[in-house]
Amino acid sequence: MAIDEAQFAVLATAEVDAPPQPPAVLIYDDWYPAIRASELKPGKMHTAMLLGIPLVLGRKSDGAVFAMRDSCPHRGIPLSCGWFERDNVVCKYHGWRFEPASGQCQEIPSLSSHDTLDATKIFATAYPTAERDGHVWVYIPAAGAGRVRAGDSALPVVPEVPKFSQHFRTAHLSADLPCNVDHGIIGLMDPAHGPFVHQAWWWRSRASIHEKEKQFEPIPQGFRMSAHAPSGNSAPYKLLGVYGEPIVTTIDFVLPNRRYETIRCGKKWFASLTTVTPVTARTSRIDVVAAWNIFYTVPFVTPIAKYFGARFVEQDRQTMVEQARGLRYNPALMLIDDADKPAKWYFALKQARLEGRSDHPLSGPVTLHWRS
């Protein structure tokens, strides 16, 4: 029985009421996925939370998306309690009207002919937004950064799944995680949990564990598992053998929260972007968007991919729900070599960025060994 996205949403939100976990220090001045673009319809507003900031999002009549802090600068009532009218967000409390892309106030109904206040000098907080791969990405600046405008050349590039042909299929998955972003990310890059968390006939089993050797190299704001033949003990990779071409995969991790994977088999390819986004300092959300042209003409490939992808992500989510029960007691933790080396690099990269340093934990290519 296939699991559609609505059913997976139920699975993904189950058991998220775990005890609160220790908070993580958050990285600002970057793009984060806030909501699926398909949820935003002209004339409607939706809410989301990113980095502990409540957002109200919508789509204007010309199709452009917007994101504002869900708070009226007048008296603090959520703007989402109001309504969207003539491409303006209108506050429910006093009718203040805002242009949502800039946050500029357009009207204060209570002003009289005796007032000298220029309403257009007032701005609600608005954030740069962009649509990529079916997600609405929002740029979250650090506190005190002032107004940041969309299209500013100083903004980093909006993340996107790599694509290698004109025609391809896509799929999306999402799940809430009852852990802070750091635990979500090091779980994402952990190479040793596969045979235990993801035991399945279509993936791998404990009996398939063997020693592996992978080379890593530094890249800006992250590191790369260099191009290599994928693991022979994973059924999905074996399927690509029908194309009769060498199979090569590359995995990148890039701050603040992104894992890119590309698999090439001649002209056939699969690529994914997985993000672990801090919803608050204590909770996070995993989003996966994949694109591919492998088995492009085979019927039902997309629902099959979503089914197995949902099973895979659910296994990770359930493990983190269980881990959260232990983390509530703030136990002493350890990271070992070599399997946990990527986690150590992540923490070093994050600390350097938070401190405004440009040093990198990798000075050059490094070879790691582990069993999985």
Coordinates of C-alpha atoms in Angstrom, one line a residue:
M1 CA 0.0 0.0 0.0
A2 CA 1.5 3.3 -1.0
I3 CA 1.8 6.2 1.5
D4 CA 0.8 9.5 -0.1
E5 CA 2.1 12.9 1.2
A6 CA -1.0 13.5 3.3
Q7 CA -0.5 10.2 5.1
F8 CA 3.2 10.8 5.5
A9 CA 2.4 14.2 7.1
V10 CA 0.5 12.3 9.8
L11 CA 3.4 9.9 10.4
A12 CA 5.9 12.8 10.4
T13 CA 4.0 14.7 13.1
A14 CA 3.3 11.7 15.4
E15 CA 5.2 11.6 18.7
V16 CA 6.8 15.0 18.3
D17 CA 5.6 15.9 21.9
A18 CA 8.8 14.5 23.3
P19 CA 10.4 16.3 26.3
P20 CA 12.2 19.5 25.3
Q21 CA 15.8 19.1 24.3
P22 CA 18.8 21.4 24.9
P23 CA 18.8 24.4 22.6
A24 CA 21.3 24.8 19.7
V25 CA 23.0 28.0 18.7
L26 CA 21.5 29.0 15.4
I27 CA 23.1 30.3 12.2
Y28 CA 21.5 33.4 10.7
D29 CA 22.2 35.3 7.5
D30 CA 21.2 32.4 5.3
W31 CA 18.3 30.8 3.4
Y32 CA 16.0 28.2 4.9
P33 CA 13.0 26.3 3.4
A34 CA 9.8 27.5 5.1
I35 CA 6.9 25.9 3.4
R36 CA 6.0 24.0 0.2
A37 CA 5.2 26.5 -2.6
S38 CA 2.1 24.6 -3.5
E39 CA 0.5 25.6 -0.2
L40 CA 0.5 29.3 -1.1
K41 CA -2.5 30.4 -3.0
P42 CA -3.2 34.0 -4.0
G43 CA -5.4 35.8 -1.4
K44 CA -4.5 33.3 1.4
M45 CA -2.0 33.5 4.1
H46 CA -0.1 30.7 5.9
T47 CA 2.0 30.6 9.0
A48 CA 5.4 29.0 9.6
M49 CA 8.2 29.1 12.2
L50 CA 11.9 29.4 11.3
L51 CA 14.7 29.8 13.8
G52 CA 12.1 30.6 16.5
I53 CA 10.7 33.5 14.3
P54 CA 6.9 33.3 13.6
L55 CA 6.3 34.0 9.9
V56 CA 3.2 34.8 7.8
L57 CA 3.6 33.9 4.2
G58 CA 1.5 34.3 1.0
R59 CA 1.4 34.8 -2.7
K60 CA 0.5 38.1 -4.4
S61 CA -1.7 38.3 -7.5
D62 CA 1.3 38.3 -9.8
G63 CA 2.5 35.0 -8.3
A64 CA 5.3 36.5 -6.2
V65 CA 5.7 35.0 -2.7
F66 CA 6.3 36.9 0.4
A67 CA 7.3 36.3 4.0
M68 CA 6.8 38.7 6.9
R69 CA 7.3 38.4 10.7
D70 CA 3.9 37.5 12.0
S71 CA 3.7 40.6 14.2
C72 CA 2.2 44.0 13.6
P73 CA 4.7 46.7 14.5
H74 CA 1.9 48.7 16.1
R75 CA 0.7 46.5 19.0
G76 CA 2.2 43.1 18.3
I77 CA -0.9 41.2 17.2
P78 CA -0.1 38.4 14.7
L79 CA -0.7 39.7 11.1
S80 CA -2.0 36.2 10.3
C81 CA -5.1 37.1 12.4
G82 CA -5.9 39.7 9.7
W83 CA -6.5 39.3 6.0
F84 CA -4.9 39.6 2.6
E85 CA -6.7 42.3 0.5
R86 CA -5.6 43.9 -2.8
D87 CA -2.1 42.5 -2.4
N88 CA -1.8 44.1 1.0
V89 CA -1.7 42.4 4.5
V90 CA -4.2 44.1 6.7
C91 CA -3.9 44.0 10.5
K92 CA -7.1 42.8 12.3
Y93 CA -6.6 45.1 15.3
H94 CA -6.5 48.6 13.8
G95 CA -6.6 48.0 10.0
W96 CA -3.0 49.0 9.3
R97 CA -2.2 48.0 5.8
F98 CA 1.2 46.7 4.7
E99 CA 2.8 45.9 1.3
P100 CA 4.1 42.4 2.1
A101 CA 7.3 42.2 0.0
S102 CA 8.8 45.3 1.5
G103 CA 6.8 45.5 4.8
Q104 CA 6.1 49.1 4.1
C105 CA 3.0 50.5 5.7
Q106 CA 0.5 51.8 3.1
E107 CA -2.3 53.1 5.4
I108 CA -3.2 53.8 9.0
P109 CA -7.0 54.3 9.0
S110 CA -7.0 56.1 12.4
L111 CA -4.9 59.0 11.2
S112 CA -6.8 62.3 10.8
S113 CA -6.2 65.6 9.0
H114 CA -4.5 66.8 12.2
D115 CA -1.8 64.1 12.2
T116 CA 1.6 64.6 10.6
L117 CA 2.8 61.0 10.8
D118 CA 3.8 59.6 7.4
A119 CA 2.6 56.0 7.4
T120 CA 5.0 55.0 4.6
K121 CA 7.9 55.6 6.9
I122 CA 6.8 52.6 9.0
F123 CA 7.9 49.1 8.1
A124 CA 6.9 45.7 9.4
T125 CA 9.6 43.1 9.2
A126 CA 9.7 41.5 5.7
Y127 CA 12.2 38.8 4.6
P128 CA 13.6 38.1 1.1
T129 CA 12.0 35.0 -0.4
A130 CA 12.6 32.7 -3.4
E131 CA 10.9 29.7 -4.9
R132 CA 13.2 26.7 -5.7
D133 CA 12.3 23.1 -6.3
G134 CA 8.8 23.4 -4.9
H135 CA 9.9 25.1 -1.7
V136 CA 9.6 28.7 -0.5
W137 CA 13.0 29.7 0.8
V138 CA 13.3 32.6 3.3
Y139 CA 16.4 34.5 4.1
I140 CA 16.7 35.1 7.9
P141 CA 19.2 37.9 8.8
A142 CA 20.8 38.2 12.2
A143 CA 19.1 40.4 14.7
G144 CA 20.0 44.1 14.2
A145 CA 20.9 43.6 10.5
G146 CA 18.3 46.1 9.4
R147 CA 16.1 45.7 6.4
V148 CA 17.4 43.2 3.9
R149 CA 15.9 43.5 0.4
A150 CA 15.3 40.7 -2.1
G151 CA 17.7 40.8 -5.0
D152 CA 20.5 42.2 -2.9
S153 CA 23.7 41.1 -4.6
A154 CA 25.3 40.4 -1.2
L155 CA 22.8 37.7 -0.4
P156 CA 24.1 34.1 -0.8
V157 CA 22.8 32.0 -3.7
V158 CA 19.4 30.3 -3.1
P159 CA 20.0 26.5 -2.7
E160 CA 18.8 24.2 -5.5
V161 CA 19.0 20.6 -6.4
P162 CA 21.6 19.9 -9.1
K163 CA 20.0 18.8 -12.4
F164 CA 21.7 17.3 -15.5
S165 CA 19.0 17.1 -18.1
Q166 CA 16.0 19.0 -19.3
H167 CA 13.4 16.3 -18.4
F168 CA 13.2 14.9 -14.9
R169 CA 10.8 13.9 -12.2
T170 CA 10.7 15.2 -8.6
A171 CA 9.4 14.2 -5.2
H172 CA 9.3 15.8 -1.8
L173 CA 9.3 14.5 1.8
S174 CA 9.2 16.3 5.1
A175 CA 9.2 15.3 8.8
D176 CA 9.3 17.1 12.1
L177 CA 12.1 16.2 14.5
P178 CA 12.0 16.5 18.3
C179 CA 15.6 17.5 18.5
N180 CA 17.7 20.6 17.9
V181 CA 19.3 21.2 14.5
D182 CA 22.8 19.9 15.6
H183 CA 21.5 16.5 16.5
G184 CA 19.4 16.4 13.3
I185 CA 22.4 17.3 11.1
I186 CA 24.9 14.9 12.6
G187 CA 22.3 12.2 12.3
L188 CA 21.9 13.2 8.6
M189 CA 25.7 12.7 8.0
D190 CA 26.2 9.7 10.2
P191 CA 27.5 6.8 7.9
A192 CA 27.4 4.0 10.5
H193 CA 23.7 3.8 11.4
G194 CA 22.4 2.5 8.0
P195 CA 22.5 -1.3 8.7
F196 CA 20.8 -0.8 12.1
V197 CA 18.2 2.0 11.5
H198 CA 17.5 1.2 7.9
Q199 CA 17.3 -2.6 7.9
A200 CA 15.1 -3.7 5.0
W201 CA 15.3 -6.1 2.1
W202 CA 15.3 -3.2 -0.3
W203 CA 18.2 -1.4 1.5
R204 CA 20.6 -3.3 3.6
S205 CA 21.0 -5.6 6.7
R206 CA 23.4 -6.1 9.5
A207 CA 24.8 -9.1 7.7
S208 CA 26.0 -6.8 4.9
I209 CA 28.3 -4.8 7.1
H210 CA 31.8 -4.5 5.8
E211 CA 34.7 -2.1 5.9
K212 CA 34.5 1.0 3.8
E213 CA 37.0 3.6 2.8
K214 CA 36.0 7.1 1.5
Q215 CA 37.9 10.2 0.6
F216 CA 36.8 13.6 1.8
E217 CA 37.9 17.0 0.6
P218 CA 37.2 20.6 1.8
I219 CA 34.8 22.8 -0.1
P220 CA 33.6 26.3 0.8
Q221 CA 31.5 26.2 4.0
G222 CA 31.6 22.4 4.0
F223 CA 33.1 19.2 2.9
R224 CA 32.6 16.6 0.1
M225 CA 32.7 12.8 0.0
S226 CA 34.6 12.6 -3.2
A227 CA 33.2 10.9 -6.3
H228 CA 33.1 7.1 -5.7
A229 CA 31.3 4.0 -6.6
P230 CA 28.3 3.7 -4.2
S231 CA 28.0 0.9 -1.7
G232 CA 27.4 -2.5 -3.2
N233 CA 25.2 -3.6 -0.2
S234 CA 22.3 -1.2 -1.1
A235 CA 19.6 -2.5 -3.4
P236 CA 18.6 0.8 -5.0
Y237 CA 22.1 1.3 -6.3
K238 CA 22.2 -2.2 -7.7
L239 CA 19.1 -1.4 -9.8
L240 CA 21.2 1.1 -11.7
G241 CA 23.3 -1.7 -13.1
V242 CA 20.6 -2.3 -15.8
Y243 CA 22.1 0.8 -17.6
G244 CA 25.5 -0.9 -18.0
E245 CA 27.4 2.2 -17.1
P246 CA 29.8 2.9 -14.2
I247 CA 27.9 4.4 -11.2
V248 CA 29.4 7.3 -9.4
T249 CA 28.1 9.2 -6.4
T250 CA 29.2 12.4 -4.7
I251 CA 27.9 13.8 -1.4
D252 CA 28.4 17.4 -0.2
F253 CA 27.6 18.9 3.2
V254 CA 27.3 22.7 3.2
L255 CA 26.6 25.0 6.1
P256 CA 24.2 25.8 7.5
N257 CA 22.2 22.6 7.0
R258 CA 22.4 21.1 3.5
R259 CA 23.3 17.6 2.2
Y260 CA 23.6 17.3 -1.6
E261 CA 23.8 13.9 -3.2
T262 CA 24.3 13.2 -6.9
I263 CA 24.4 9.8 -8.5
R264 CA 25.5 9.6 -12.2
C265 CA 25.2 6.6 -14.4
G266 CA 26.1 7.7 -17.9
K267 CA 23.4 10.1 -19.0
K268 CA 21.1 8.9 -16.2
W269 CA 21.2 10.7 -12.8
F270 CA 19.6 11.1 -9.5
A271 CA 20.1 14.1 -7.2
S272 CA 18.7 15.2 -3.9
L273 CA 18.9 18.1 -1.4
T274 CA 18.2 17.3 2.2
T275 CA 18.0 20.0 4.8
V276 CA 17.6 20.0 8.5
T277 CA 16.0 23.3 9.4
P278 CA 15.8 24.8 12.9
V279 CA 12.2 25.5 13.6
T280 CA 13.1 26.7 17.1
A281 CA 16.4 26.4 19.0
R282 CA 15.1 23.0 20.3
T283 CA 13.2 21.5 17.4
S284 CA 13.9 21.0 13.7
R285 CA 12.4 19.7 10.5
I286 CA 13.9 17.5 7.8
D287 CA 13.0 18.3 4.1
V288 CA 14.0 16.2 1.2
V289 CA 13.6 17.2 -2.5
A290 CA 14.8 14.8 -5.1
A291 CA 15.1 15.0 -8.9
W292 CA 15.9 12.2 -11.4
N293 CA 15.7 10.9 -14.9
I294 CA 16.5 7.3 -14.1
F295 CA 13.7 4.9 -15.1
Y296 CA 12.0 8.1 -16.5
T297 CA 9.5 6.2 -18.7
V298 CA 8.7 3.4 -16.2
P299 CA 5.1 3.8 -14.9
F300 CA 4.6 4.5 -11.2
V301 CA 8.3 5.3 -10.5
T302 CA 7.4 8.5 -8.6
P303 CA 4.8 7.0 -6.2
I304 CA 7.2 4.1 -5.6
A305 CA 10.0 6.4 -4.9
K306 CA 7.9 8.4 -2.5
Y307 CA 6.8 5.3 -0.7
F308 CA 10.3 4.0 0.0
G309 CA 11.6 7.5 0.6
A310 CA 8.9 8.0 3.2
R311 CA 9.8 4.7 4.9
F312 CA 13.5 5.7 4.9
V313 CA 12.9 9.2 6.4
E314 CA 10.4 7.8 8.9
Q315 CA 13.0 5.3 10.2
D316 CA 15.4 8.3 10.9
R317 CA 12.6 10.3 12.5
Q318 CA 11.5 7.5 14.8
T319 CA 15.1 7.0 15.9
M320 CA 15.4 10.7 16.8
V321 CA 12.2 10.5 18.7
E322 CA 13.7 7.7 20.7
Q323 CA 17.0 9.5 21.1
A324 CA 15.2 12.6 22.4
R325 CA 14.0 10.5 25.4
G326 CA 17.7 10.0 26.4
L327 CA 18.8 13.6 25.6
R328 CA 16.3 15.1 28.0
Y329 CA 18.6 14.1 30.8
N330 CA 21.6 15.9 29.2
P331 CA 23.9 12.9 29.2
A332 CA 27.6 13.1 28.4
L333 CA 28.1 12.3 24.7
M334 CA 31.1 11.3 22.6
L335 CA 32.2 11.4 19.0
I336 CA 34.6 8.7 17.8
D337 CA 37.0 8.4 14.8
D338 CA 36.5 7.8 11.9
A339 CA 32.7 7.3 11.6
D340 CA 32.0 10.5 13.6
K341 CA 34.7 12.6 11.9
P342 CA 32.2 14.4 9.6
A343 CA 30.2 15.4 12.7
K344 CA 33.4 16.9 14.3
W345 CA 34.0 18.8 11.0
Y346 CA 30.4 20.2 11.1
F347 CA 30.8 21.5 14.6
A348 CA 34.2 23.1 13.8
L349 CA 32.8 24.7 10.6
K350 CA 29.8 26.0 12.5
Q351 CA 31.9 27.5 15.3
A352 CA 34.2 29.2 12.8
R353 CA 31.3 30.7 11.0
L354 CA 29.7 31.9 14.3
E355 CA 32.9 33.5 15.2
G356 CA 33.5 35.1 11.8
R357 CA 36.6 33.0 11.1
S358 CA 37.5 31.6 7.7
D359 CA 39.6 28.6 8.8
H360 CA 38.6 25.1 7.8
P361 CA 39.0 21.8 9.7
L362 CA 40.2 20.1 6.6
S363 CA 43.5 21.3 5.2
G364 CA 43.3 18.9 2.2
P365 CA 41.9 15.5 1.2
V366 CA 41.4 13.0 4.0
T367 CA 40.6 9.3 3.9
L368 CA 38.3 7.8 6.5
H369 CA 37.5 4.2 7.3
W370 CA 34.5 2.7 9.0
R371 CA 32.3 -0.4 8.9
S372 CA 28.7 -0.2 7.7

